[in-house]
Coordinates of C-alpha atoms in Angstrom, one line a residue:
Chain A
M1 CA -11.1 -28.6 26.0
A2 CA -14.0 -30.9 26.0
V3 CA -16.6 -29.8 23.4
Y4 CA -16.4 -32.2 20.4
T5 CA -19.8 -31.8 19.2
E6 CA -21.4 -28.4 18.5
V7 CA -25.0 -28.2 19.6
T8 CA -27.2 -25.7 17.7
D9 CA -29.8 -23.5 19.5
S10 CA -32.7 -25.3 17.8
D11 CA -31.1 -28.6 18.6
V12 CA -31.0 -28.0 22.3
A13 CA -34.4 -26.3 22.4
A14 CA -35.9 -29.5 21.0
F15 CA -34.0 -31.8 23.2
V16 CA -34.9 -29.7 26.4
A17 CA -38.5 -29.7 25.4
E18 CA -38.6 -33.5 26.2
Y19 CA -38.1 -32.6 29.8
D20 CA -39.9 -30.6 32.6
L21 CA -37.1 -28.2 32.8
G22 CA -38.6 -25.0 31.5
E23 CA -36.9 -22.9 28.7
V24 CA -33.3 -22.9 27.8
V25 CA -31.6 -19.7 29.1
S26 CA -27.9 -20.4 28.1
L27 CA -25.7 -23.2 26.9
K28 CA -21.9 -23.2 27.5
G29 CA -19.3 -25.7 26.8
I30 CA -17.3 -26.5 29.6
A31 CA -13.5 -26.7 29.3
E32 CA -13.1 -29.7 31.6
G33 CA -13.2 -33.5 31.0
V34 CA -11.6 -35.2 28.2
E35 CA -13.9 -38.0 27.0
N36 CA -17.2 -36.4 26.4
S37 CA -18.7 -33.0 25.3
N38 CA -20.0 -31.2 28.5
Y39 CA -22.2 -28.2 28.5
L40 CA -23.5 -26.1 31.3
L41 CA -27.2 -25.8 30.5
S42 CA -29.2 -23.0 32.2
T43 CA -32.9 -23.1 32.1
T44 CA -35.7 -21.2 33.7
T45 CA -35.6 -23.8 36.5
G46 CA -31.9 -23.8 37.2
N47 CA -28.4 -25.1 36.1
Y48 CA -27.8 -28.5 34.6
I49 CA -25.1 -30.4 32.9
L50 CA -25.8 -31.7 29.4
T51 CA -23.3 -34.5 28.3
L52 CA -23.0 -35.8 24.7
Y53 CA -21.2 -39.2 25.0
E54 CA -18.3 -39.3 22.5
K55 CA -16.8 -42.3 20.9
R56 CA -14.6 -43.4 23.8
V57 CA -17.7 -44.3 25.9
R58 CA -19.6 -47.5 24.7
R59 CA -23.1 -46.9 24.1
E60 CA -24.2 -50.2 25.8
D61 CA -22.3 -49.1 29.1
L62 CA -24.5 -45.9 29.4
P63 CA -27.4 -47.5 31.2
Y64 CA -25.1 -48.8 33.9
F65 CA -23.6 -45.4 34.4
L66 CA -26.8 -43.6 34.6
A67 CA -28.5 -46.1 36.8
L68 CA -25.7 -46.1 39.1
M69 CA -25.9 -42.3 39.6
D70 CA -29.7 -42.8 40.2
H71 CA -29.0 -45.5 42.6
L72 CA -26.1 -43.6 44.6
S73 CA -28.2 -40.4 44.8
D74 CA -31.2 -42.3 46.1
R75 CA -28.8 -43.4 49.0
G76 CA -27.6 -39.9 49.7
I77 CA -24.3 -40.2 48.0
P78 CA -23.6 -36.7 46.5
C79 CA -23.4 -37.1 42.8
P80 CA -25.1 -35.9 39.7
T81 CA -28.6 -37.3 39.3
P82 CA -29.8 -38.1 35.8
V83 CA -32.8 -36.0 34.8
H84 CA -35.6 -38.2 33.3
G85 CA -37.6 -36.8 30.5
R86 CA -41.4 -36.9 30.3
D87 CA -41.2 -40.3 28.9
G88 CA -39.3 -41.5 31.8
E89 CA -36.1 -41.9 29.9
A90 CA -32.8 -40.3 31.1
L91 CA -30.8 -41.3 28.0
R92 CA -31.8 -40.0 24.6
E93 CA -30.0 -38.7 21.4
L94 CA -28.7 -35.3 20.4
C95 CA -26.7 -34.4 17.4
G96 CA -26.4 -38.1 16.5
R97 CA -24.9 -39.0 19.9
P98 CA -26.2 -40.5 23.0
A99 CA -26.9 -37.7 25.4
A100 CA -28.2 -37.0 28.9
I101 CA -29.0 -34.2 31.3
V102 CA -27.8 -34.5 35.0
T103 CA -28.2 -32.2 37.9
F104 CA -25.6 -29.5 38.7
L105 CA -23.4 -30.2 41.5
Q106 CA -22.1 -27.4 43.8
G107 CA -18.4 -27.2 44.7
L108 CA -15.0 -26.9 43.1
W109 CA -12.3 -29.6 42.5
P110 CA -9.2 -28.9 44.4
K111 CA -6.3 -27.8 42.3
R112 CA -3.9 -28.2 45.4
V113 CA -4.9 -31.4 47.4
T114 CA -4.5 -31.1 51.2
A115 CA -4.5 -33.9 53.7
E116 CA -7.9 -32.8 54.8
H117 CA -9.2 -33.3 51.2
C118 CA -7.9 -36.9 51.5
R119 CA -9.6 -37.3 54.7
L120 CA -13.0 -36.2 53.5
L121 CA -12.4 -38.3 50.4
G122 CA -11.7 -41.5 52.3
G123 CA -14.9 -41.4 54.3
A124 CA -17.1 -40.4 51.3
L125 CA -15.6 -43.1 49.2
A126 CA -16.2 -45.7 51.8
R127 CA -19.9 -44.6 52.1
M128 CA -20.1 -44.9 48.2
H129 CA -18.7 -48.4 48.3
V130 CA -21.3 -49.3 50.9
A131 CA -24.2 -47.7 49.1
G132 CA -23.4 -49.4 45.9
R133 CA -23.6 -53.0 47.5
D134 CA -27.2 -53.5 46.4
F135 CA -26.7 -52.0 43.0
P136 CA -28.2 -54.8 40.7
M137 CA -26.1 -54.3 37.5
Y138 CA -22.7 -55.6 36.7
R139 CA -19.9 -54.2 34.5
P140 CA -16.5 -55.8 34.5
N141 CA -13.4 -53.6 34.8
N142 CA -11.9 -53.8 31.2
L143 CA -8.8 -51.7 32.3
S144 CA -7.8 -54.1 35.2
V145 CA -5.1 -56.9 35.0
E146 CA -6.9 -58.9 32.2
G147 CA -6.8 -56.0 29.9
W148 CA -3.2 -54.9 30.5
R149 CA -1.4 -57.2 28.1
K150 CA -3.7 -56.3 25.3
L151 CA -3.2 -52.6 26.0
L152 CA 0.6 -52.9 26.1
E153 CA 0.4 -54.8 22.7
S154 CA -1.8 -52.0 21.3
C155 CA 1.3 -49.7 21.9
D156 CA 3.2 -51.8 19.1
G157 CA 6.5 -51.8 21.1
R158 CA 6.8 -48.1 20.8
G159 CA 7.2 -47.5 24.5
D160 CA 10.9 -46.8 24.0
E161 CA 9.9 -43.7 22.1
V162 CA 9.0 -42.3 25.5
M163 CA 11.8 -43.7 27.5
P164 CA 14.5 -46.2 26.6
G165 CA 13.8 -49.7 28.2
L166 CA 10.2 -48.7 28.9
T167 CA 8.7 -51.5 26.7
E168 CA 10.7 -54.1 28.5
E169 CA 10.0 -52.9 31.9
L170 CA 6.3 -52.8 31.2
E171 CA 6.3 -56.4 29.8
R172 CA 7.9 -57.6 33.1
E173 CA 5.3 -55.7 35.1
V174 CA 2.4 -57.1 33.3
G175 CA 3.8 -60.7 33.8
V176 CA 4.5 -60.2 37.5
L177 CA 1.1 -58.5 38.2
E178 CA -0.9 -61.2 36.2
Q179 CA 0.8 -63.8 38.4
A180 CA 0.4 -61.9 41.7
W181 CA -2.9 -60.4 41.2
P182 CA -5.4 -61.3 44.0
G183 CA -8.2 -63.5 43.1
D184 CA -10.6 -62.6 45.7
L185 CA -11.1 -59.5 47.9
P186 CA -14.1 -57.6 49.0
Q187 CA -15.8 -56.2 45.8
G188 CA -18.7 -54.2 44.5
V189 CA -19.2 -51.0 42.5
I190 CA -16.0 -48.8 42.2
H191 CA -15.6 -45.4 40.6
A192 CA -12.3 -46.4 39.0
D193 CA -11.3 -42.8 38.0
L194 CA -11.3 -40.7 41.2
F195 CA -8.9 -38.1 40.3
P196 CA -9.1 -34.8 42.1
D197 CA -11.0 -33.2 39.1
N198 CA -13.8 -35.6 39.7
V199 CA -14.3 -34.8 43.3
F200 CA -15.9 -31.4 44.4
F201 CA -15.5 -29.6 47.7
Q202 CA -17.3 -26.7 49.1
G203 CA -16.2 -25.0 52.2
D204 CA -15.1 -27.7 54.6
R205 CA -17.1 -30.6 53.1
L206 CA -16.9 -33.0 50.1
S207 CA -19.9 -31.8 47.9
G208 CA -19.9 -34.6 45.4
F209 CA -18.4 -37.1 42.9
I210 CA -18.7 -36.7 39.2
D211 CA -17.7 -38.6 36.0
F212 CA -18.8 -42.2 36.6
Y213 CA -18.0 -43.1 33.1
F214 CA -15.3 -45.6 34.2
A215 CA -17.3 -47.1 37.1
C216 CA -17.5 -50.9 37.2
N217 CA -17.4 -53.9 39.5
D218 CA -14.0 -54.6 41.1
F219 CA -12.2 -54.8 44.3
F220 CA -13.1 -52.0 46.7
A221 CA -9.4 -51.6 47.7
Y222 CA -8.4 -51.1 44.0
D223 CA -10.4 -47.8 44.1
L224 CA -8.3 -46.7 47.1
A225 CA -5.3 -47.8 45.2
I226 CA -6.2 -45.4 42.3
C227 CA -6.8 -42.6 44.9
L228 CA -3.4 -43.2 46.5
N229 CA -1.8 -42.6 43.0
A230 CA -4.1 -39.7 42.1
W231 CA -4.2 -37.8 45.4
C232 CA -1.0 -38.7 47.6
F233 CA 1.8 -37.8 45.3
E234 CA 3.3 -34.4 45.2
P235 CA 3.9 -32.5 41.9
D236 CA 7.7 -33.4 42.2
D237 CA 6.5 -37.2 42.2
S238 CA 7.3 -37.7 46.0
F239 CA 5.0 -39.6 48.2
N240 CA 3.0 -37.8 50.9
A241 CA 2.5 -40.5 53.5
T242 CA 0.4 -38.0 55.7
K243 CA -2.1 -37.7 52.9
A244 CA -2.2 -41.5 52.4
R245 CA -2.7 -42.1 56.1
A246 CA -5.6 -39.5 56.1
L247 CA -7.2 -41.1 53.1
L248 CA -7.0 -44.7 54.3
Q249 CA -7.7 -44.2 57.9
S250 CA -10.9 -42.2 57.2
Y251 CA -11.9 -44.9 54.6
C252 CA -11.3 -47.7 57.3
S253 CA -13.3 -45.8 59.9
V254 CA -16.4 -46.3 57.7
R255 CA -15.6 -49.6 56.0
P256 CA -12.8 -51.3 57.7
F257 CA -10.1 -53.1 55.5
S258 CA -9.8 -57.0 55.8
D259 CA -6.3 -58.3 56.5
E260 CA -6.3 -59.4 52.9
E261 CA -7.2 -56.0 51.6
M262 CA -4.5 -54.4 53.8
A263 CA -1.9 -56.9 52.5
A264 CA -2.9 -56.5 49.0
L265 CA -2.7 -52.7 48.8
P266 CA 0.8 -52.2 47.6
L267 CA 0.1 -54.7 44.6
L268 CA -3.1 -52.9 43.9
A269 CA -1.3 -49.6 43.9
R270 CA 1.4 -50.9 41.6
G271 CA -1.4 -52.3 39.3
S272 CA -3.2 -49.1 39.3
A273 CA -0.2 -47.2 38.4
L274 CA 0.3 -49.5 35.5
R275 CA -3.2 -49.1 34.3
F276 CA -2.9 -45.3 33.9
L277 CA 0.7 -45.6 32.7
L278 CA -0.6 -47.9 29.9
T279 CA -3.5 -45.7 28.9
R280 CA -1.5 -42.6 28.9
L281 CA 1.3 -44.3 27.0
F282 CA -1.3 -45.3 24.2
D283 CA -2.7 -41.8 24.2
W284 CA 0.9 -40.2 24.0
L285 CA 1.8 -42.3 21.1
N286 CA -1.6 -42.0 19.3
H287 CA -2.8 -38.4 19.8
P288 CA -3.2 -36.4 16.6
P289 CA -0.9 -33.5 16.2
G290 CA -2.6 -30.3 17.1
A291 CA -5.3 -32.1 19.1
Y292 CA -7.3 -30.2 21.6
V293 CA -6.4 -32.4 24.5
E294 CA -2.8 -32.4 25.6
P295 CA -1.9 -35.9 26.3
K296 CA -0.8 -36.5 29.9
D297 CA 2.8 -37.6 30.7
P298 CA 3.1 -41.3 31.0
V299 CA 6.4 -41.1 32.8
E300 CA 4.6 -39.6 35.9
Y301 CA 2.9 -42.9 36.4
L302 CA 6.1 -45.0 35.8
K303 CA 7.7 -43.2 38.9
K304 CA 4.5 -44.0 40.9
L305 CA 4.7 -47.6 39.8
R306 CA 8.3 -47.8 40.8
F307 CA 7.5 -46.4 44.2
H308 CA 4.9 -49.1 44.9
R309 CA 7.1 -51.9 43.6
D310 CA 9.6 -50.9 46.4
V311 CA 7.0 -50.8 49.1
R312 CA 7.2 -53.6 51.6
G313 CA 3.8 -53.5 53.2
P314 CA 0.9 -51.2 54.1
A315 CA 2.9 -49.4 56.7
A316 CA 4.4 -47.3 53.9
Y317 CA 0.9 -45.9 53.4
G318 CA 0.5 -45.2 57.1
L319 CA -1.6 -48.4 57.7
G320 CA -1.3 -51.5 60.1
Chain B
M1 CA -10.6 -23.8 24.6
A2 CA -10.2 -20.7 26.5
V3 CA -8.9 -21.4 30.0
Y4 CA -5.2 -20.3 30.1
T5 CA -5.0 -19.7 33.8
E6 CA -6.0 -22.1 36.5
V7 CA -7.8 -20.5 39.4
T8 CA -7.7 -22.4 42.7
D9 CA -10.6 -22.7 45.0
S10 CA -9.0 -20.5 47.6
D11 CA -8.0 -17.8 45.1
V12 CA -11.6 -17.6 43.8
A13 CA -13.1 -17.6 47.3
A14 CA -10.8 -14.7 48.4
F15 CA -11.6 -12.8 45.1
V16 CA -15.3 -13.2 45.4
A17 CA -15.1 -12.0 49.0
E18 CA -14.4 -8.6 47.6
Y19 CA -17.9 -8.4 46.2
D20 CA -21.5 -8.5 47.6
L21 CA -22.1 -11.8 45.6
G22 CA -22.6 -14.3 48.3
E23 CA -20.6 -17.5 48.5
V24 CA -18.9 -19.3 45.6
V25 CA -21.0 -22.4 44.5
S26 CA -19.1 -23.5 41.4
L27 CA -16.5 -22.4 38.9
K28 CA -16.3 -24.0 35.4
G29 CA -14.0 -23.0 32.7
I30 CA -15.8 -22.1 29.4
A31 CA -14.7 -23.6 26.1
E32 CA -15.5 -20.5 24.2
G33 CA -13.6 -17.3 23.4
V34 CA -10.0 -17.5 22.5
E35 CA -8.4 -14.3 23.8
N36 CA -9.0 -14.6 27.7
S37 CA -9.8 -17.2 30.4
N38 CA -13.5 -17.3 31.0
Y39 CA -15.1 -19.0 33.9
L40 CA -18.8 -19.6 34.8
L41 CA -19.0 -18.6 38.4
S42 CA -22.0 -19.6 40.3
T43 CA -22.5 -18.0 43.7
T44 CA -25.5 -18.1 46.1
T45 CA -26.8 -15.0 44.4
G46 CA -26.7 -16.3 40.7
N47 CA -24.6 -16.9 37.7
Y48 CA -21.8 -14.7 36.5
I49 CA -18.8 -14.6 34.1
L50 CA -15.4 -14.2 35.6
T51 CA -12.7 -13.2 33.0
L52 CA -8.9 -13.2 33.5
Y53 CA -7.4 -11.0 30.9
E54 CA -4.6 -12.7 29.2
K55 CA -1.7 -11.3 27.4
R56 CA -3.3 -10.3 24.1
V57 CA -5.4 -7.7 25.9
R58 CA -3.5 -4.6 26.9
R59 CA -4.0 -3.7 30.6
E60 CA -4.4 0.0 29.9
D61 CA -7.2 -0.7 27.6
L62 CA -9.4 -2.5 30.2
P63 CA -10.8 0.6 31.9
Y64 CA -12.3 1.5 28.5
F65 CA -13.9 -1.8 27.8
L66 CA -15.4 -2.0 31.2
A67 CA -16.6 1.6 31.3
L68 CA -18.2 1.0 27.9
M69 CA -20.2 -1.9 29.1
D70 CA -21.4 0.0 32.0
H71 CA -22.3 2.9 29.8
L72 CA -24.2 0.8 27.1
S73 CA -26.0 -1.3 30.1
D74 CA -27.2 2.0 31.5
R75 CA -28.6 3.0 28.3
G76 CA -30.5 -0.3 27.8
I77 CA -28.2 -2.1 25.4
P78 CA -28.1 -5.7 26.4
C79 CA -24.6 -6.6 27.3
P80 CA -22.7 -7.9 30.2
T81 CA -22.6 -5.4 33.2
P82 CA -19.2 -5.3 35.1
V83 CA -19.9 -6.1 38.8
H84 CA -18.3 -3.6 41.0
G85 CA -16.7 -4.8 44.3
R86 CA -17.3 -3.1 47.8
D87 CA -14.5 -0.7 47.0
G88 CA -16.3 0.4 43.8
E89 CA -13.8 -1.2 41.5
A90 CA -14.8 -3.4 38.7
L91 CA -11.2 -4.4 37.6
R92 CA -8.9 -6.2 40.1
E93 CA -6.2 -8.8 40.0
L94 CA -6.5 -12.6 40.2
C95 CA -3.7 -15.2 39.8
G96 CA -1.4 -12.4 38.7
R97 CA -3.7 -11.1 35.9
P98 CA -6.4 -8.5 35.6
A99 CA -9.7 -9.8 36.2
A100 CA -13.4 -8.8 36.4
I101 CA -16.7 -10.4 37.0
V102 CA -19.6 -9.4 34.7
T103 CA -23.3 -10.3 34.8
F104 CA -24.4 -13.5 33.0
L105 CA -26.3 -13.0 29.8
Q106 CA -29.1 -15.1 28.8
G107 CA -29.3 -16.7 25.3
L108 CA -27.3 -18.7 22.9
W109 CA -25.2 -17.6 19.8
P110 CA -26.6 -19.0 16.7
K111 CA -24.5 -21.8 15.2
R112 CA -26.6 -21.4 11.9
V113 CA -27.2 -17.8 10.9
T114 CA -30.7 -17.0 9.4
A115 CA -31.8 -13.8 7.8
E116 CA -33.9 -13.1 10.9
H117 CA -30.7 -13.1 13.0
C118 CA -29.3 -10.6 10.6
R119 CA -32.4 -8.4 10.9
L120 CA -32.3 -8.5 14.5
L121 CA -28.6 -7.8 14.7
G122 CA -28.9 -4.7 12.3
G123 CA -31.4 -2.9 14.6
A124 CA -29.7 -3.7 17.8
L125 CA -26.4 -2.6 16.4
A126 CA -27.8 0.7 15.3
R127 CA -29.1 1.2 18.7
M128 CA -25.7 0.4 20.3
H129 CA -24.0 2.9 18.1
V130 CA -26.6 5.6 19.1
A131 CA -26.2 4.7 22.8
G132 CA -22.4 5.0 22.6
R133 CA -22.5 8.5 21.1
D134 CA -22.0 10.1 24.5
F135 CA -19.4 7.7 25.8
P136 CA -16.5 10.0 26.9
M137 CA -13.6 7.9 26.5
Y138 CA -11.6 7.2 23.4
R139 CA -9.5 4.3 21.9
P140 CA -8.2 4.2 18.4
N141 CA -8.8 1.1 16.2
N142 CA -5.3 -0.2 16.0
L143 CA -6.4 -3.0 13.7
S144 CA -7.8 -0.6 10.9
V145 CA -6.0 0.8 7.8
E146 CA -3.1 2.3 9.7
G147 CA -2.2 -0.9 11.2
W148 CA -2.3 -3.2 8.2
R149 CA 1.1 -2.5 6.6
K150 CA 2.8 -3.3 10.0
L151 CA 0.7 -6.5 10.5
L152 CA 1.6 -7.6 7.1
E153 CA 5.3 -7.1 7.7
S154 CA 5.1 -8.9 10.9
C155 CA 4.2 -12.0 8.8
D156 CA 7.8 -11.7 7.4
G157 CA 6.8 -12.4 3.7
R158 CA 5.7 -16.0 4.7
G159 CA 2.0 -15.5 3.2
D160 CA 3.0 -17.9 0.3
E161 CA 3.3 -20.8 2.9
V162 CA -0.5 -20.6 3.0
M163 CA -1.1 -19.9 -0.7
P164 CA 1.4 -18.9 -3.5
G165 CA 1.1 -15.3 -4.5
L166 CA -0.6 -14.4 -1.2
T167 CA 2.1 -11.8 0.0
E168 CA 2.1 -10.0 -3.3
E169 CA -1.6 -9.8 -3.4
L170 CA -1.9 -8.5 0.2
E171 CA 0.8 -5.9 -0.4
R172 CA -1.2 -4.6 -3.4
E173 CA -4.4 -4.6 -1.3
V174 CA -2.8 -2.7 1.7
G175 CA -1.4 0.0 -0.9
V176 CA -4.8 0.3 -2.5
L177 CA -6.8 0.6 0.7
E178 CA -4.3 2.9 2.2
Q179 CA -4.9 5.3 -0.7
A180 CA -8.7 4.9 -1.0
W181 CA -9.8 4.6 2.6
P182 CA -12.4 7.4 3.6
G183 CA -11.1 10.1 5.7
D184 CA -14.3 11.1 7.4
L185 CA -17.4 9.2 7.9
P186 CA -19.8 9.3 10.9
Q187 CA -18.1 7.6 13.8
G188 CA -18.2 6.7 17.4
V189 CA -17.9 3.6 19.6
I190 CA -17.9 0.4 17.5
H191 CA -17.8 -3.2 18.7
A192 CA -15.4 -4.1 15.9
D193 CA -15.6 -8.0 16.5
L194 CA -19.2 -8.8 16.0
F195 CA -18.9 -12.5 14.9
P196 CA -22.0 -14.6 15.7
D197 CA -20.5 -16.2 18.7
N198 CA -20.6 -12.7 20.2
V199 CA -24.2 -12.1 19.8
F200 CA -26.8 -14.0 21.9
F201 CA -30.4 -14.7 20.9
Q202 CA -33.3 -16.1 23.0
G203 CA -36.4 -17.1 21.3
D204 CA -37.3 -14.6 18.7
R205 CA -35.2 -11.7 20.2
L206 CA -31.6 -10.7 20.4
S207 CA -30.6 -11.0 24.0
G208 CA -27.4 -9.4 24.1
F209 CA -23.8 -8.6 22.8
I210 CA -20.6 -9.9 24.5
D211 CA -16.8 -9.7 24.2
F212 CA -16.2 -6.0 23.9
Y213 CA -12.4 -6.4 23.9
F214 CA -11.8 -5.1 20.5
A215 CA -14.3 -2.1 20.9
C216 CA -12.8 1.2 19.8
N217 CA -13.6 4.5 18.1
D218 CA -14.1 4.1 14.3
F219 CA -16.6 4.6 11.5
F220 CA -20.0 3.1 12.4
A221 CA -20.3 1.7 8.8
Y222 CA -17.0 -0.3 9.5
D223 CA -18.9 -2.3 12.2
L224 CA -21.5 -3.1 9.6
A225 CA -18.8 -4.2 7.2
I226 CA -17.3 -6.6 9.8
C227 CA -20.9 -8.0 10.1
L228 CA -21.3 -8.4 6.4
N229 CA -18.3 -10.6 6.4
A230 CA -19.0 -12.5 9.6
W231 CA -22.8 -13.0 9.1
C232 CA -23.6 -13.0 5.4
F233 CA -21.3 -15.6 3.8
E234 CA -22.4 -19.2 3.6
P235 CA -20.2 -22.0 4.8
D236 CA -19.3 -22.5 1.1
D237 CA -18.1 -18.9 0.9
S238 CA -20.9 -17.7 -1.3
F239 CA -22.5 -14.4 -0.3
N240 CA -26.1 -14.4 0.8
A241 CA -27.6 -11.0 -0.3
T242 CA -30.8 -11.6 1.6
K243 CA -29.1 -11.7 4.8
A244 CA -27.1 -8.6 3.8
R245 CA -30.1 -6.7 3.0
A246 CA -31.9 -7.8 6.3
L247 CA -28.9 -6.6 8.2
L248 CA -28.4 -3.2 6.5
Q249 CA -32.0 -2.3 6.1
S250 CA -32.8 -3.1 9.7
Y251 CA -29.7 -1.0 10.8
C252 CA -30.8 1.9 8.7
S253 CA -34.3 1.9 9.9
V254 CA -32.9 3.0 13.3
R255 CA -29.9 5.0 12.1
P256 CA -30.0 5.8 8.4
F257 CA -26.7 5.8 6.4
S258 CA -25.5 8.9 4.8
D259 CA -24.8 8.8 1.0
E260 CA -21.0 8.6 2.0
E261 CA -21.4 5.7 4.1
M262 CA -23.5 4.0 1.6
A263 CA -20.8 4.7 -1.2
A264 CA -18.0 3.6 1.1
L265 CA -19.5 0.2 2.1
P266 CA -17.8 -2.0 -0.5
L267 CA -14.4 -0.5 0.4
L268 CA -15.0 -0.9 4.1
A269 CA -16.1 -4.4 3.6
R270 CA -13.0 -5.1 1.6
G271 CA -10.8 -3.5 4.3
S272 CA -12.6 -5.5 7.1
A273 CA -11.9 -8.8 5.2
L274 CA -8.3 -7.7 4.9
R275 CA -8.1 -7.1 8.7
F276 CA -9.2 -10.5 9.7
L277 CA -7.3 -12.0 6.8
L278 CA -4.2 -10.4 8.3
T279 CA -4.6 -11.4 11.8
R280 CA -5.6 -14.9 10.9
L281 CA -2.6 -15.2 8.7
F282 CA -0.3 -14.0 11.5
D283 CA -1.9 -16.5 13.9
W284 CA -1.6 -19.3 11.3
L285 CA 2.1 -18.7 10.8
N286 CA 2.9 -18.2 14.5
H287 CA 0.6 -20.7 16.4
P288 CA 2.6 -23.1 18.5
P289 CA 2.3 -26.8 17.5
G290 CA -0.1 -28.6 19.7
A291 CA -1.8 -25.3 20.9
Y292 CA -5.3 -25.5 22.4
V293 CA -6.8 -23.1 19.9
E294 CA -7.0 -24.2 16.4
P295 CA -6.0 -21.3 14.2
K296 CA -8.8 -20.1 11.8
D297 CA -8.3 -20.4 8.1
P298 CA -7.0 -17.2 6.5
V299 CA -8.0 -18.2 3.0
E300 CA -11.7 -17.9 3.9
Y301 CA -11.2 -14.1 4.3
L302 CA -9.2 -13.9 1.1
K303 CA -12.3 -15.1 -0.7
K304 CA -14.4 -12.6 1.0
L305 CA -11.9 -9.8 0.2
R306 CA -12.0 -10.8 -3.5
F307 CA -15.8 -10.7 -3.5
H308 CA -16.0 -7.1 -2.1
R309 CA -13.1 -6.1 -4.6
D310 CA -15.5 -7.0 -7.4
V311 CA -18.5 -5.3 -5.9
R312 CA -19.4 -2.2 -7.9
G313 CA -21.7 -0.4 -5.5
P314 CA -24.0 -1.0 -2.4
A315 CA -26.7 -2.4 -4.5
A316 CA -24.7 -5.7 -4.3
Y317 CA -25.6 -5.7 -0.5
G318 CA -29.3 -5.0 -1.2
L319 CA -28.9 -1.3 -0.5
G320 CA -29.7 1.8 -2.5

């Protein structure tokens, strides 16, 4: 679940009174998302999402995330729009935590991903990348190649508790990727966490992107690499090339890949697998017993990493 | 959290198509309630609650609960109203589980209970009892005095794992209460689980009761005894007689207690404390490690039980 902070009725009434949103009708904790406390807030003017930012999100990053959602919404990218209070501020404090209200997005995230979902995702993601080009703020990707060695070190060599030999394999991977990582590719604002539960669909259209709290400036193709891992593997860890092709072709029909991006894709996908493997490994080793959130299996991402390591070129993804 | 069953987008679309509710706009798991999976369902006609009944609720009891909500709604008691499908049925199946859609109730449950909440609760509860008088169905209270010995036995003598001497104290209590339990008091349909998270307030009014899945036929005063335990103790386990008086006086202003009910109240409160102590103890001893739902502390209810054991008469609750 994802309600770490309990908000009382009087707290929420006082908070909502800062906005032109009418009266509070209902407030229900949402059992999705793992980083923050999310509430579905109903007022006399409609449904909204109230988010309390918990300790994993750095307070100084919040203006970037909120301004980005404003920027993308303005350019027609379907995503939650921060609601600004009467004082013009979108970010304020509730129960001792930074908090914001955003608009409610229609649609459901796909529990079973189809190639059609991937096709819709590819085009919409390309449009998001294009729309973010003139976003004036900058946030580095702390979870890309420069951060991996430190992340691995924070696991204290305990990787073998999950699988014998894991620590050694990860050390080798970090070394290889640090050497081979591309220095320059087309870049801009990326979402950086586009798992299926962050993309809503309604009927036959993609209705929106949510959860921009990992967004940062990095290679556009790295966002695609994350999607390849999150959308194109089956529950048995096999790779579905039809979905990959649908994702990439539809992306390229809006924003064509350069030859360099195309060539870098297997390496970026391998790196993206390593990134989620490392954070999952850390969470696995450090989650308190009985915690609300079940840690995700790091080994799933080891299998994905190995798949991409064996890929010889972008043709494996249906490209080129 | 309380989402045990994941519902896919196509499942929910097919399910909602059985009703005159328009198109599905959104479906979000709610992080409240511990027995069933609850979703906030938004459609083009409004907000609803979709509940999938999990294993703790017996399928054969569901018609009682749903018919009761219909009955009480018809009589103006604010509670969720089951939505009937085009075939007239309110109860159908979703993802292999019994499932129903009910109307969305405005309001928030009080995280900090005040005497005014207790006053509003008392009157509304009395009206609910009166409104349920001509409800034609019957369901025994399996969690009242006849069930306690079996419940204690199912804890396998492991009570002392929670507190030394607990098993012996509970055996003595069960014996005393079996002997002393009243044979006849005014009775009818009771809610039987009226904790603050099952009662919504909006502004200065009580806006509704939810979660009728323990409702049954039993002494009316036993429902009050449950409320005394759930609403009138402070977080430090001290008893707040002002809240108790507000609760009981306001109840009696709508449906006056008989002398027998008045005299039985300390014993009923002691029994109600034992009932929640026993189910909490069972859950405490049997919850799987890493389970989503944090088991509640049984000792809280031992303290309440001991308080009522020392009460000499209803004056302790501000009555008489």
